[in-house]
Structures are given as C-alpha cells and as structure tokens.
Amino acid sequence: MSAELDHEAVIIGAGFAGLRMLHECRELGLSARVLEAGTDIGGTWYWNRYPGARTDTESWAYCFRFDQDLLDEWEFVERFPSQPQVHKYLTAVATKHEMFKDIALGTRVTSARWNEDSNTWEVGTNTGETLRCRWLISGSGLLSTPLEIPFPGRESFHGEILMSNRWPKDEVSFAGKRVAVVGTGASAVQIIPEVAHVAEHLTVFQRTPNYVMPGRNYLVGERQREWIRNNHSYLWDLCETQVFAFPWTTENRFWNDTDPEKRERIFDRGWEQGGFQFAFKTYDDMLVVKECNDAASEYVRNKIRAIVDDPETAENLCPKDHPIFSKRTPLGHFYYETYNRPNVSLVPVKNNPIVEIVPTGVKTADGVVHDVDMIIFALGFDAVTGALMALDLQGKGGVSIQERWAEGAETYLGVAVDGFPNLFSIIGPQTSFTNIPPTIEKQAIFIGQAIHRARSMGSNVVEARPEAVKEWAGTCEAVLNMTLLPTGDAASWFLGTNVEGKKSNVLFFFGGAAPYYVMLDAAVADGFPGLVMEPGLEPAR
Ligand code: NAP
C-alpha cells in the first residue's frame, strides 16, 4: 500500500543532533521536519541554562565540522564555551542554513507507530498533529529526561524550587538568600561556585562525592583564534584519533612502562593542564589498570585535602567508593575552593538521606531541618534511553520500545534496533562514549548513507539485523568488562544505575572514538552488513 507522506523524514529534537541530521537530509534531497519540544533550538543547550553552565570540551571541538566557513569566522571566546555561547553558535548555524523554516518549536513528539502496510511512521505530537514520514530519526538527546524530585512535601515549601535542567529563562537572584543545592554531579559542580558568590548561605547536599577535575578555563585571544583557524583541519583529524574525540594528541603512555619516579610528575602535569587532560594525557590505561586508577584516585583525594581548609569537609568531599572516571567526572571552576568560604556548608546525605521537603527547608533522616529560601535540585537524568522510553513508540507487530528493551537497551552501532524499521537514533544506546558533536556528525553521515543506499536500491525499508544488534551489544558488554567501570559501589548513568528500578545495562561503547568511527566507515564501505534493506517495495508518493 502506498501512502501520502507529510515529510520524507521527521527528526526529533533541534539540538546538535537534530540540526546536523536536518543538514544531512537536505544533502540527500529529503524533505524533513524537525519537531522540537522547547520554544527555541538548542536541546541540551536550551534547557540547561543554569548559572555556570559550560562545556567540558574545548570550544573549537564543540561545534560542527560540516560548516568550516562559519568556524573560520567564529569568535571562540573561551576555552570551554558557556551555555549562551554554545546556544549562540547553534543559532548561527540554524540561521545561516535557513533551518528554522523546517523546525516546529514547542512541538513535543508523544507517539510514533510503524505502519506495516505503508512502511511509514505515524508521528503524533502534543499539538494534536499526526505526521506521516518514511524515516524517523531521533536526536532527542542522551541527557534530556530529567529525574523527578523524589522527596515528598515539595508543594509545602515556602521558598523557590528550581531544577538545573529546567532552568527558568528569567534571571534568578540568589542575593541575600539561603540556598540549598541537592546533588554534586557535573551540573551542581558548575552551579555551586556561582551561587556561593552571592548567596547569604549555601548548603550543599552531597550523596556521592565526585572526583572533580580543575577546568582551567581561559579567554581565547586573537592569536590563538588565528592559530585555530589555520589548523582546524588538523584539530579535527586529532578528534578522529583521540580516544574521546578531543582535539588532542595521544600520549601512548602506560602505567607499567613508566618509571615509578616520574609517575607523580605526570599526574601533576595532567592536573595543571586542566580539563580532562588528567584522564587522557597521563596514562592511557587508567581505566583498565587498577594500580594506576588507585594512584590517580588517591592523587585527587590528596588535592582535595590540600585545597579544602576544614579536614572534616575535605574528607567528606573525598570519593572513596568508586574508581576515578567510573562515574562521569565533572570539571570544576574553583569547586573545592568554594568550600573554604564562610557562607558554604556541606551536608553528606549518603547515610543520612533527605527524607522530606518541609515549609522551611530540607529535612534529613536525623530529624534536622536545614532552613533555606531556595532549593536547587541537580539530580540528573534518565540518561540515554529516557527520551525514547517516554514515548509511545511502537515498531513491527505493535511491539513497544519498552517491551523491546525490557531486558536492557541494545542497538546496532548505537543507531538502529531490530523490530523498528526506518528508525534511527543519534547518540542512541551503545554509541561510543565521546565528546558528542564529532560523533553526532559521524552518525548523521552514517544514517544518511544508509538511507541513500536503500533508496538507490529501490528500497524503502531499512532494519537492523537481530544478530547484528546482539553482536554489538555483546561487544559493548565485553569492552565494559575489560575496564574498571563496573567496579565500585557508586551509581552511574553510564549503566542506568542512577535511576531507581532501571535495569543495569551497558549504555555505551567504551572502546574509544577511533575504533567506533572505523567501524561506521567500514559498515558503509561493506554495504551495511548489519542492516536489511528490502528492495522493490512500492515507494510512498
Ligand atoms: P548527575 O551527574 O547524575 O548528578 C546528579 C546528582 O544528584 C548526583 O550527585 C546524585 O547523587 C544526586 N542525587 C540524585 N538523586 C538524589 C537523591 N535522592 N538524594 C541526594 N542526591 C541525589 O547529573 P548532572 O549533574 O545533571 O549531570 C548529568 C550529566 O550531564 C553529566 O554527567 C555530564 O555528562 C552532563 N553534564 C555536562 C556538563 C558539561 O559538559 N560541562 C555539565 C553538566 C552536565 P549520586 O551520585 O549519589 O547518585
């Protein structure tokens, strides 16, 4: 049966992934509509506009490679761009490429059902529309489904409640207020120093201490901008080979090959260089060799002890239950130093959890009420699978995504899953864990190539082979088990264990960017062996 299409492709989300996929669709000559829940583009960089929000990646690698002309004239302001800077960049991309006309803002996808008669997707939205399309591509984000506030009593609170990942557009004032921050993940670590400057008092509720690396952000000067302009293609080439797709060379240094007398100095250098250099420019096997990881973890604990004046606070800030980098390590900008301020206090809640929000503040299990005027929750996300699992998403035979992933999410190379033809995800489950924009570009190109090949074969149905999905999920699991990631007691969104009741499941390929990119390229070159493309079906009109 043929069917009228509203658009050949529907793309969910207008963040980095959605914009890049729209560009790819246009390159292929596919009509595409982007549906975006927010009232502006930006995705992550629309919702997470809390004070202090900035990337953990150098600005010159947190952008699109496809428009080098724009990058050549772009004024990189800081090493790690702030949320307004990233949003400005994405707006410039969307404006220059006249993308807004193909984006429906304020439009949340609520359902998507595969119609087996017409080989099309029927996509329902909160505005009551149903769009029929051939290809459905999710760019709905890996960190876009916030965890709800789990504590009873929030409606009784007399002050203001804010969430880091749903931050209001209007300016929020902390001046003269007693503020609570709940959580010490990457978002809270950025918020805490900002609030501390102006609040009358800041109380931080910490469940699991993190290893926080010094960011060492700086302003980019004109000479460096010129250097970046002249060397951008070299920087992109570095991203292709560096394990996390950062624009850095690889040290090829291993713990057991290093003179023990030099080891501390190598840690010093990584720490001083800031950002994730402590992870990626010290020892390549830090996440594999326990002795190396133990030494790195202790090194950071000693830094905390050296920076934080009060020994009890310092000890409470020291992570002791998980190896460094087994949870997503935040970058801090004078994070530990903030605890030396007289107006900042730390309340550990691992063994004395928050039990209730009361009219005057936050109550912990010991019965103490911490009186505050404002509570900021930075509790994290139902990561990677949250956005798709929140949809009424049905594939072949009416099987829902919730049923398909009941035993844990699995995909073919992070982009497709059997039973859900013509559905692709960008940064879906079991994508390589990397700096995100370069991987988005790789996946968008891969998906575009798959659609192009199918169309040139006269096929309008592309589906992952079940055995290819199983094989890739097995690879992700095997790689995970070669690392120290599953060891330790701390919950991590890498495995979904930060969400109560969510089945522990490897949500990433931890084997590095370069091998992953090579596999994507090889799959394209080999004619997509992991995908079935049925030729000869009647195309939609
Ligand atoms: P997160 O890292 O998952 O941190 C959530 C925090 O809330 C954790 O400290 C967690 O404690 C705490 N928490 C959750 N439920 C709690 C409860 N019931 N009681 C007390 N504490 C509770 O979330 P996030 O900070 O929003 O960051 C998520 C991810 O977004 C990051 O890992 C990062 O990848 C990304 N991000 C990136 C940047 C950047 O690039 N600069 C900035 C912000 C975020 P436990 O650890 O004990 O669960």
Coordinates of C-alpha atoms and ligand atoms in Angstrom, one line a residue:
M1 CA 0.0 0.0 0.0
S2 CA 1.3 3.4 -0.8
A3 CA 0.6 6.4 1.4
E4 CA 0.9 10.1 1.2
L5 CA 3.9 11.4 3.2
D6 CA 3.8 14.7 5.1
H7 CA 7.6 14.7 5.0
E8 CA 10.1 12.0 3.9
A9 CA 11.9 12.4 7.3
V10 CA 10.9 13.5 10.7
I11 CA 13.6 14.4 13.1
I12 CA 13.0 14.5 16.9
G13 CA 14.8 17.4 18.6
A14 CA 16.6 20.6 17.4
G15 CA 19.8 20.3 19.4
F16 CA 23.2 19.4 17.9
A17 CA 21.9 16.1 16.6
G18 CA 18.6 17.3 15.0
L19 CA 20.3 20.3 13.3
R20 CA 23.1 18.1 11.9
M21 CA 20.6 15.5 10.7
L22 CA 18.5 18.2 9.0
H23 CA 21.5 19.3 7.1
E24 CA 22.2 15.7 6.1
C25 CA 18.6 15.2 4.9
R26 CA 18.9 18.3 2.8
E27 CA 22.2 17.0 1.3
L28 CA 20.2 13.8 0.3
G29 CA 17.3 15.8 -1.1
L30 CA 14.9 14.5 1.5
S31 CA 12.2 16.7 2.8
A32 CA 12.5 16.8 6.6
R33 CA 10.6 18.3 9.5
V34 CA 12.3 18.8 12.9
L35 CA 10.0 18.6 15.9
E36 CA 11.3 20.3 19.0
A37 CA 9.7 20.4 22.4
G38 CA 11.4 23.6 23.5
T39 CA 10.4 27.0 22.4
D40 CA 13.8 27.6 20.9
I41 CA 16.5 25.4 19.3
G42 CA 19.5 24.1 21.3
G43 CA 18.3 20.9 23.0
T44 CA 20.7 20.4 26.0
W45 CA 21.9 24.0 25.5
Y46 CA 18.3 25.3 25.6
W47 CA 17.2 23.6 28.8
N48 CA 20.4 23.7 30.9
R49 CA 20.8 27.4 31.1
Y50 CA 21.7 27.4 34.8
P51 CA 24.4 29.8 36.0
G52 CA 27.9 28.4 35.3
A53 CA 26.7 26.0 32.5
R54 CA 29.5 25.5 30.1
T55 CA 31.0 22.6 28.1
D56 CA 33.8 20.4 29.3
T57 CA 35.2 20.3 25.8
E58 CA 37.4 23.0 24.1
S59 CA 35.1 25.2 22.1
W60 CA 36.9 24.5 18.8
A61 CA 35.9 20.9 19.0
Y62 CA 32.4 21.5 20.3
C63 CA 30.9 22.5 17.0
F64 CA 30.1 21.2 13.6
R65 CA 32.8 20.2 11.1
F66 CA 30.4 20.4 8.2
D67 CA 30.5 24.2 8.0
Q68 CA 34.1 25.2 8.3
D69 CA 33.4 28.6 6.8
L70 CA 31.3 29.5 9.8
L71 CA 34.1 28.2 12.1
D72 CA 36.7 30.3 10.2
E73 CA 34.8 33.4 11.1
W74 CA 33.6 32.3 14.5
E75 CA 34.9 34.2 17.5
F76 CA 35.8 31.5 20.0
V77 CA 35.6 33.4 23.3
E78 CA 36.7 30.9 26.0
R79 CA 38.4 27.5 26.2
F80 CA 35.1 26.0 27.5
P81 CA 32.2 27.9 26.0
S82 CA 29.4 28.9 28.3
Q83 CA 25.8 27.9 27.6
P84 CA 25.0 31.3 26.0
Q85 CA 28.0 30.9 23.7
V86 CA 27.0 27.4 22.6
H87 CA 23.4 28.5 22.0
K88 CA 24.6 31.5 20.0
Y89 CA 26.7 29.2 17.8
L90 CA 23.8 26.8 17.2
T91 CA 21.5 29.7 16.4
A92 CA 24.1 31.0 13.9
V93 CA 24.2 27.6 12.2
A94 CA 20.4 27.4 12.1
T95 CA 20.1 30.9 10.8
K96 CA 22.9 30.7 8.2
H97 CA 21.4 27.4 6.8
E98 CA 17.8 28.7 7.0
M99 CA 16.9 25.8 9.2
F100 CA 14.2 27.5 11.2
K101 CA 11.6 27.1 8.4
D102 CA 11.9 23.3 8.8
I103 CA 11.7 23.3 12.6
A104 CA 8.4 23.2 14.6
L105 CA 9.2 24.7 18.0
G106 CA 7.1 23.9 21.0
T107 CA 6.1 20.6 19.5
R108 CA 6.8 17.5 21.5
V109 CA 6.6 14.1 19.9
T110 CA 4.4 11.9 22.1
S111 CA 4.0 8.8 19.9
A112 CA 5.4 7.1 16.9
R113 CA 3.9 4.0 15.3
W114 CA 5.2 1.9 12.5
N115 CA 2.6 1.2 9.8
E116 CA 3.5 -2.1 8.3
D117 CA 1.0 -1.7 5.4
S118 CA 2.5 1.6 4.1
N119 CA 6.0 1.2 5.6
T120 CA 5.8 4.6 7.2
W121 CA 5.9 6.1 10.6
E122 CA 3.0 7.9 12.1
V123 CA 4.3 10.5 14.5
G124 CA 1.9 12.1 17.0
T125 CA 2.7 15.4 18.8
N126 CA 1.4 17.3 21.8
T127 CA -0.2 19.8 19.4
G128 CA -2.5 17.1 18.1
E129 CA -0.8 16.7 14.8
T130 CA 0.0 13.3 13.2
L131 CA 2.7 13.4 10.6
R132 CA 3.4 10.5 8.3
C133 CA 7.0 10.0 7.2
R134 CA 9.3 7.4 5.8
W135 CA 12.3 7.9 8.0
L136 CA 12.2 8.8 11.7
I137 CA 15.4 10.0 13.2
S138 CA 15.7 10.6 16.9
G139 CA 18.0 13.4 18.1
S140 CA 16.2 13.5 21.4
G141 CA 19.4 13.7 23.4
L142 CA 21.1 11.4 25.9
L143 CA 20.6 13.8 28.8
S144 CA 17.2 15.2 28.2
T145 CA 14.8 13.4 30.5
P146 CA 15.2 14.9 34.0
L147 CA 14.8 12.8 37.1
E148 CA 11.8 14.0 39.1
I149 CA 12.2 15.3 42.6
P150 CA 11.7 12.2 44.7
F151 CA 11.1 13.8 48.1
P152 CA 7.6 14.3 49.5
G153 CA 6.5 17.7 50.6
R154 CA 7.8 19.9 47.9
E155 CA 4.5 21.7 47.4
S156 CA 4.6 22.7 51.1
F157 CA 7.9 24.6 50.6
H158 CA 7.5 28.4 51.2
G159 CA 10.5 29.3 49.1
E160 CA 11.6 28.8 45.4
I161 CA 12.3 25.4 43.9
L162 CA 14.5 25.2 40.8
M163 CA 15.8 22.3 38.7
S164 CA 19.2 22.6 36.9
N165 CA 17.8 21.0 33.8
R166 CA 14.7 23.1 33.5
W167 CA 16.2 26.4 34.5
P168 CA 13.9 29.5 34.1
K169 CA 14.6 32.0 31.3
D170 CA 14.3 34.9 33.6
E171 CA 17.2 36.0 35.7
V172 CA 17.3 34.2 39.1
S173 CA 18.7 36.1 42.1
F174 CA 20.5 34.4 44.9
A175 CA 21.5 37.6 46.7
G176 CA 20.7 37.6 50.4
K177 CA 19.2 34.1 50.2
R178 CA 19.9 30.9 51.9
V179 CA 20.2 28.4 49.1
A180 CA 20.3 24.6 49.0
V181 CA 21.8 22.6 46.2
V182 CA 20.9 19.0 46.1
G183 CA 23.3 16.8 44.1
T184 CA 27.1 17.1 43.3
G185 CA 27.2 15.9 39.7
A186 CA 28.6 17.9 36.8
S187 CA 25.6 20.4 36.8
A188 CA 25.8 21.1 40.5
V189 CA 29.6 21.4 40.4
Q190 CA 29.1 24.2 37.9
I191 CA 26.2 25.9 39.9
I192 CA 27.8 25.7 43.3
P193 CA 30.6 28.3 42.9
E194 CA 28.3 30.7 41.1
V195 CA 25.7 30.6 43.9
A196 CA 28.3 30.8 46.6
H197 CA 29.4 34.2 45.4
V198 CA 26.1 35.9 46.1
A199 CA 24.0 33.8 48.4
E200 CA 23.8 34.6 52.1
H201 CA 24.4 31.0 52.7
L202 CA 24.8 27.9 50.5
T203 CA 24.2 24.4 51.8
V204 CA 25.3 21.5 49.5
F205 CA 23.6 18.2 50.0
Q206 CA 26.0 15.5 48.7
R207 CA 25.2 11.8 48.4
T208 CA 28.2 10.6 46.4
P209 CA 31.4 12.7 46.3
N210 CA 32.9 13.0 42.8
Y211 CA 36.4 13.4 41.6
V212 CA 36.3 17.0 40.2
M213 CA 39.0 18.0 37.8
P214 CA 40.1 21.6 37.6
G215 CA 38.7 23.1 34.3
R216 CA 41.2 25.9 34.0
N217 CA 39.1 27.8 31.6
Y218 CA 40.6 30.9 29.9
L219 CA 39.7 33.6 27.4
V220 CA 40.8 32.8 23.9
G221 CA 43.0 35.6 22.5
E222 CA 43.2 36.7 18.8
R223 CA 46.5 34.9 18.3
Q224 CA 45.1 31.6 19.4
R225 CA 41.9 32.2 17.3
E226 CA 44.1 32.7 14.3
W227 CA 46.0 29.5 15.1
I228 CA 42.8 27.6 15.4
R229 CA 41.6 29.0 12.0
N230 CA 44.8 27.9 10.4
N231 CA 44.9 24.5 12.0
H232 CA 41.3 23.5 12.3
S233 CA 41.5 20.6 9.9
Y234 CA 44.5 19.2 11.9
L235 CA 42.4 19.6 15.1
W236 CA 39.5 17.7 13.5
D237 CA 42.0 15.0 12.5
L238 CA 43.1 14.7 16.1
C239 CA 39.4 14.3 17.1
E240 CA 39.2 11.3 14.8
T241 CA 42.1 9.5 16.6
Q242 CA 41.9 10.6 20.2
V243 CA 40.0 8.1 22.3
F244 CA 37.4 10.6 23.4
A245 CA 37.3 12.6 20.2
F246 CA 39.1 15.5 21.8
P247 CA 41.4 17.7 19.7
W248 CA 44.5 16.3 21.4
T249 CA 47.4 14.1 20.6
T250 CA 47.6 10.8 22.3
E251 CA 50.4 10.1 24.7
N252 CA 50.7 6.4 24.3
R253 CA 51.9 6.2 27.8
F254 CA 51.1 3.2 30.0
W255 CA 51.4 2.8 33.8
N256 CA 53.6 -0.3 33.9
D257 CA 56.0 1.1 31.3
T258 CA 56.6 4.4 33.3
D259 CA 59.4 4.9 35.6
P260 CA 57.8 5.0 39.1
E261 CA 59.8 8.1 40.0
K262 CA 58.1 10.0 37.2
R263 CA 54.6 9.0 37.8
E264 CA 53.6 11.7 40.2
R265 CA 55.0 14.4 37.9
I266 CA 52.9 13.1 35.1
F267 CA 49.8 13.3 37.3
D268 CA 50.9 16.9 38.2
R269 CA 51.1 17.9 34.6
G270 CA 47.6 16.4 33.8
W271 CA 46.1 18.2 36.7
E272 CA 47.8 21.5 35.9
Q273 CA 46.7 21.4 32.2
G274 CA 43.1 21.2 33.3
G275 CA 40.0 19.8 31.7
F276 CA 40.1 16.0 31.1
Q277 CA 43.9 16.1 30.5
F278 CA 44.3 14.3 33.8
A279 CA 42.4 11.4 32.3
F280 CA 43.6 11.4 28.8
K281 CA 47.1 12.9 28.8
T282 CA 48.6 10.9 31.7
Y283 CA 48.2 7.1 31.4
D284 CA 46.2 5.6 28.5
D285 CA 45.3 2.6 30.7
M286 CA 44.0 4.5 33.7
L287 CA 40.5 2.9 33.3
V288 CA 42.0 -0.6 32.9
V289 CA 44.9 -0.9 35.3
K290 CA 43.7 -0.9 38.9
E291 CA 47.1 0.2 40.4
C292 CA 47.1 3.2 38.0
N293 CA 43.5 4.1 38.8
D294 CA 44.1 3.7 42.6
A295 CA 47.1 6.1 42.3
A296 CA 45.1 8.6 40.3
S297 CA 42.2 8.4 42.7
E298 CA 44.4 9.0 45.7
Y299 CA 46.2 11.8 43.9
V300 CA 42.9 13.6 43.5
R301 CA 41.9 12.9 47.1
N302 CA 45.2 14.5 48.2
K303 CA 44.5 17.5 46.1
I304 CA 41.1 17.9 47.9
R305 CA 42.8 17.5 51.2
A306 CA 45.3 20.2 50.2
I307 CA 42.7 22.7 48.9
V308 CA 40.0 22.4 51.5
D309 CA 40.8 24.0 54.8
D310 CA 38.5 22.1 57.1
P311 CA 39.7 18.5 57.4
E312 CA 36.3 17.0 58.0
T313 CA 34.8 18.8 55.0
A314 CA 37.8 17.7 52.9
E315 CA 37.3 14.1 53.9
N316 CA 33.6 14.2 53.2
L317 CA 34.4 15.5 49.7
C318 CA 36.8 12.7 49.0
P319 CA 35.3 9.9 46.8
K320 CA 36.2 6.5 48.3
D321 CA 33.7 4.1 46.9
H322 CA 34.4 4.1 43.2
P323 CA 37.4 4.3 40.8
I324 CA 38.1 7.6 39.2
F325 CA 36.3 8.0 35.9
S326 CA 33.9 5.1 36.6
K327 CA 31.2 7.8 37.1
R328 CA 31.2 10.8 34.8
T329 CA 33.8 13.1 36.3
P330 CA 32.9 16.8 36.4
L331 CA 35.1 19.7 35.6
G332 CA 35.1 22.3 38.3
H333 CA 35.9 26.0 38.2
F334 CA 37.1 26.7 41.8
Y335 CA 34.8 24.0 43.0
Y336 CA 36.8 22.7 46.0
E337 CA 37.9 26.2 46.8
T338 CA 34.3 27.2 47.3
Y339 CA 34.1 25.1 50.5
N340 CA 36.6 27.4 52.1
R341 CA 34.1 30.2 52.0
P342 CA 32.4 31.0 55.3
N343 CA 29.0 31.0 53.7
V344 CA 29.2 27.5 52.4
S345 CA 28.5 24.2 54.2
L346 CA 28.4 20.6 53.1
V347 CA 25.8 18.1 54.3
P348 CA 26.7 14.5 53.4
V349 CA 23.4 12.6 52.8
K350 CA 24.6 9.1 51.9
N351 CA 24.0 7.8 55.4
N352 CA 21.6 10.5 56.5
P353 CA 19.3 10.9 53.4
I354 CA 16.9 13.7 52.7
V355 CA 13.5 12.4 53.8
E356 CA 11.2 15.4 53.1
I357 CA 10.9 18.9 51.9
V358 CA 9.2 20.9 54.7
P359 CA 7.8 24.5 54.5
T360 CA 11.1 26.0 55.7
G361 CA 13.6 23.8 54.0
V362 CA 15.1 20.3 53.7
K363 CA 14.7 17.6 56.3
T364 CA 17.2 14.8 56.7
A365 CA 16.8 11.4 58.3
D366 CA 18.4 12.6 61.6
G367 CA 15.4 14.9 62.0
V368 CA 17.4 18.1 61.3
V369 CA 15.6 20.7 59.2
H370 CA 18.0 22.8 57.1
D371 CA 16.2 26.1 56.7
V372 CA 16.6 27.7 53.3
D373 CA 14.8 30.1 51.0
M374 CA 15.6 28.3 47.7
I375 CA 16.3 24.7 46.7
I376 CA 18.1 23.9 43.5
F377 CA 17.8 20.3 42.5
A378 CA 20.6 19.0 40.2
L379 CA 19.5 15.3 40.3
G380 CA 20.5 14.2 36.8
F381 CA 18.7 12.4 34.1
D382 CA 17.2 9.1 33.0
A383 CA 20.0 9.1 30.5
V384 CA 20.4 7.7 27.0
T385 CA 17.2 5.7 26.9
G386 CA 14.9 8.1 28.8
A387 CA 13.6 10.1 25.9
L388 CA 12.7 7.2 23.7
M389 CA 11.3 5.1 26.5
A390 CA 9.0 8.0 27.4
L391 CA 7.3 7.8 24.0
D392 CA 4.5 5.7 22.9
L393 CA 6.9 4.1 20.3
Q394 CA 5.7 1.0 18.5
G395 CA 7.6 -0.9 15.9
K396 CA 6.7 -4.0 13.9
G397 CA 3.8 -6.1 15.2
G398 CA 2.9 -3.2 17.6
V399 CA 5.8 -4.1 19.8
S400 CA 6.7 -1.2 22.0
I401 CA 10.2 0.1 22.7
Q402 CA 9.6 -0.6 26.3
E403 CA 9.0 -4.3 25.5
R404 CA 11.9 -4.5 23.1
W405 CA 14.3 -3.1 25.7
A406 CA 12.7 -4.7 28.8
E407 CA 16.0 -6.6 29.4
G408 CA 18.1 -3.6 28.6
A409 CA 18.6 -1.4 25.6
E410 CA 20.6 -2.8 22.7
T411 CA 21.3 -1.4 19.3
Y412 CA 23.3 -1.9 16.1
L413 CA 26.2 0.5 16.4
G414 CA 24.1 2.9 18.6
V415 CA 21.9 3.9 15.7
A416 CA 19.3 1.2 14.9
V417 CA 17.3 -1.6 16.6
D418 CA 15.6 -4.7 15.0
G419 CA 11.9 -4.5 15.0
F420 CA 11.9 -0.8 14.4
P421 CA 12.4 -0.3 10.7
N422 CA 13.4 3.1 9.4
L423 CA 14.0 4.4 12.9
F424 CA 17.5 5.7 13.6
S425 CA 18.8 7.3 16.8
I426 CA 21.7 9.7 17.0
I427 CA 23.6 9.1 20.2
G428 CA 21.3 6.3 21.0
P429 CA 22.2 3.5 23.4
Q430 CA 25.6 1.9 22.8
T431 CA 27.0 4.7 20.9
S432 CA 30.7 5.3 21.5
F433 CA 31.2 7.4 24.7
T434 CA 33.0 10.5 23.4
N435 CA 32.9 14.3 23.0
I436 CA 29.5 14.4 21.5
P437 CA 29.5 16.7 18.4
P438 CA 32.0 14.8 16.3
T439 CA 30.1 11.5 17.0
I440 CA 26.8 13.2 16.0
E441 CA 28.4 14.2 12.7
K442 CA 29.7 10.7 12.1
Q443 CA 26.3 9.1 12.9
A444 CA 24.3 11.6 10.8
I445 CA 26.5 10.8 7.9
F446 CA 26.2 7.1 8.5
I447 CA 22.4 7.3 8.7
G448 CA 22.3 9.5 5.6
Q449 CA 24.4 6.9 3.7
A450 CA 22.1 4.1 4.8
I451 CA 19.1 5.9 3.6
H452 CA 20.8 6.8 0.4
R453 CA 21.8 3.2 -0.3
A454 CA 18.3 1.9 0.5
R455 CA 16.8 4.5 -1.9
S456 CA 19.2 3.7 -4.6
M457 CA 18.4 0.0 -4.3
G458 CA 14.7 0.9 -4.6
S459 CA 14.1 0.0 -1.0
N460 CA 12.1 2.0 1.4
V461 CA 12.6 -0.2 4.5
V462 CA 15.8 -0.5 6.5
E463 CA 16.0 -2.5 9.6
A464 CA 18.8 -3.7 11.9
R465 CA 19.5 -7.4 11.7
P466 CA 18.8 -9.0 15.1
E467 CA 22.1 -10.8 15.1
A468 CA 24.0 -7.6 14.4
V469 CA 22.3 -6.0 17.3
K470 CA 23.2 -8.9 19.6
E471 CA 26.7 -8.9 18.4
W472 CA 27.1 -5.1 19.0
A473 CA 25.5 -5.4 22.5
G474 CA 27.9 -8.2 23.3
T475 CA 30.9 -6.2 22.1
C476 CA 29.8 -3.2 24.3
E477 CA 29.4 -5.6 27.3
A478 CA 32.8 -7.3 26.7
V479 CA 34.6 -3.9 26.4
L480 CA 32.9 -2.7 29.6
N481 CA 34.1 -5.7 31.5
M482 CA 37.7 -5.1 30.4
T483 CA 37.5 -1.8 32.3
L484 CA 37.2 -0.8 35.9
L485 CA 33.9 0.9 35.1
P486 CA 31.6 -1.8 36.6
T487 CA 33.6 -2.0 39.8
G488 CA 32.9 0.3 42.7
D489 CA 29.7 1.0 44.5
A490 CA 28.6 4.3 43.1
A491 CA 25.6 4.6 40.8
S492 CA 26.3 5.9 37.3
W493 CA 24.1 6.9 34.4
F494 CA 26.7 5.1 32.1
L495 CA 24.8 1.9 33.2
G496 CA 21.5 3.4 34.1
T497 CA 22.0 2.6 37.8
N498 CA 21.3 6.2 38.9
V499 CA 17.6 5.6 38.2
E500 CA 15.7 3.6 40.7
G501 CA 14.3 0.5 39.2
K502 CA 16.2 0.9 35.9
K503 CA 17.9 -2.3 34.8
S504 CA 21.6 -2.1 34.8
N505 CA 22.7 -2.2 31.2
V506 CA 25.8 -1.0 29.3
L507 CA 24.6 2.2 27.6
F508 CA 27.8 3.0 25.7
F509 CA 30.6 1.5 23.7
F510 CA 33.7 2.3 25.8
G511 CA 36.2 1.2 23.2
G512 CA 37.1 4.7 22.0
A513 CA 36.1 7.1 19.3
A514 CA 38.6 6.0 16.6
P515 CA 37.6 2.3 16.5
Y516 CA 34.0 3.2 16.5
Y517 CA 34.4 5.6 13.6
V518 CA 36.4 3.0 11.7
M519 CA 33.5 0.5 12.3
L520 CA 31.0 3.0 11.0
D521 CA 33.1 3.7 7.9
A522 CA 33.6 0.0 7.3
A523 CA 29.9 -0.7 7.5
V524 CA 29.3 2.0 4.9
A525 CA 32.0 0.6 2.7
D526 CA 30.8 -3.0 3.1
G527 CA 27.2 -2.1 2.1
F528 CA 25.8 -2.0 5.6
P529 CA 26.0 -5.7 6.6
G530 CA 24.2 -5.1 9.9
L531 CA 21.1 -3.6 8.1
V532 CA 18.5 -5.3 6.0
M533 CA 17.4 -3.2 3.0
E534 CA 14.4 -4.7 1.2
P535 CA 14.5 -3.8 -2.5
G536 CA 11.5 -3.4 -4.7
L537 CA 8.8 -2.2 -2.2
E538 CA 6.5 0.3 -3.6
P539 CA 7.7 3.8 -2.7
A540 CA 5.4 6.2 -1.0
R541 CA 4.1 9.1 -3.1
Ligands
NAP1 P1 24.4 13.6 37.7 O1 25.8 13.7 37.3 O2 23.6 12.4 37.5 O3 24.3 14.1 39.2 C1 23.1 14.0 39.9 C2 23.4 14.3 41.4 O4 22.2 14.2 42.1 C3 24.4 13.2 41.9 O5 25.3 13.9 42.8 C4 23.4 12.3 42.7 O6 24.0 11.6 43.7 C5 22.4 13.3 43.2 N1 21.2 12.7 43.6 C6 20.3 12.1 42.8 N2 19.2 11.7 43.5 C7 19.5 12.0 44.8 C8 18.8 11.9 46.0 N3 17.6 11.2 46.0 N4 19.3 12.4 47.1 C9 20.5 13.0 47.1 N5 21.2 13.2 46.0 C10 20.7 12.7 44.8 O7 23.5 14.7 36.9 P2 24.0 16.1 36.4 O8 24.9 16.8 37.3 O9 22.9 16.9 35.8 O10 24.9 15.7 35.1 C11 24.5 14.7 34.2 C12 25.4 14.6 33.1 O11 25.2 15.8 32.2 C13 26.9 14.7 33.5 O12 27.4 13.5 33.9 C14 27.5 15.2 32.2 O13 27.7 14.2 31.3 C15 26.4 16.1 31.6 N6 26.8 17.5 32.0 C16 27.8 18.0 31.3 C17 28.2 19.2 31.6 C18 29.4 19.8 30.8 O14 29.7 19.3 29.8 N7 30.0 20.7 31.3 C19 27.7 20.0 32.6 C20 26.6 19.4 33.3 C21 26.2 18.1 33.0 P3 24.6 10.1 43.4 O15 25.8 10.4 42.7 O16 24.7 9.5 44.7 O17 23.6 9.4 42.5

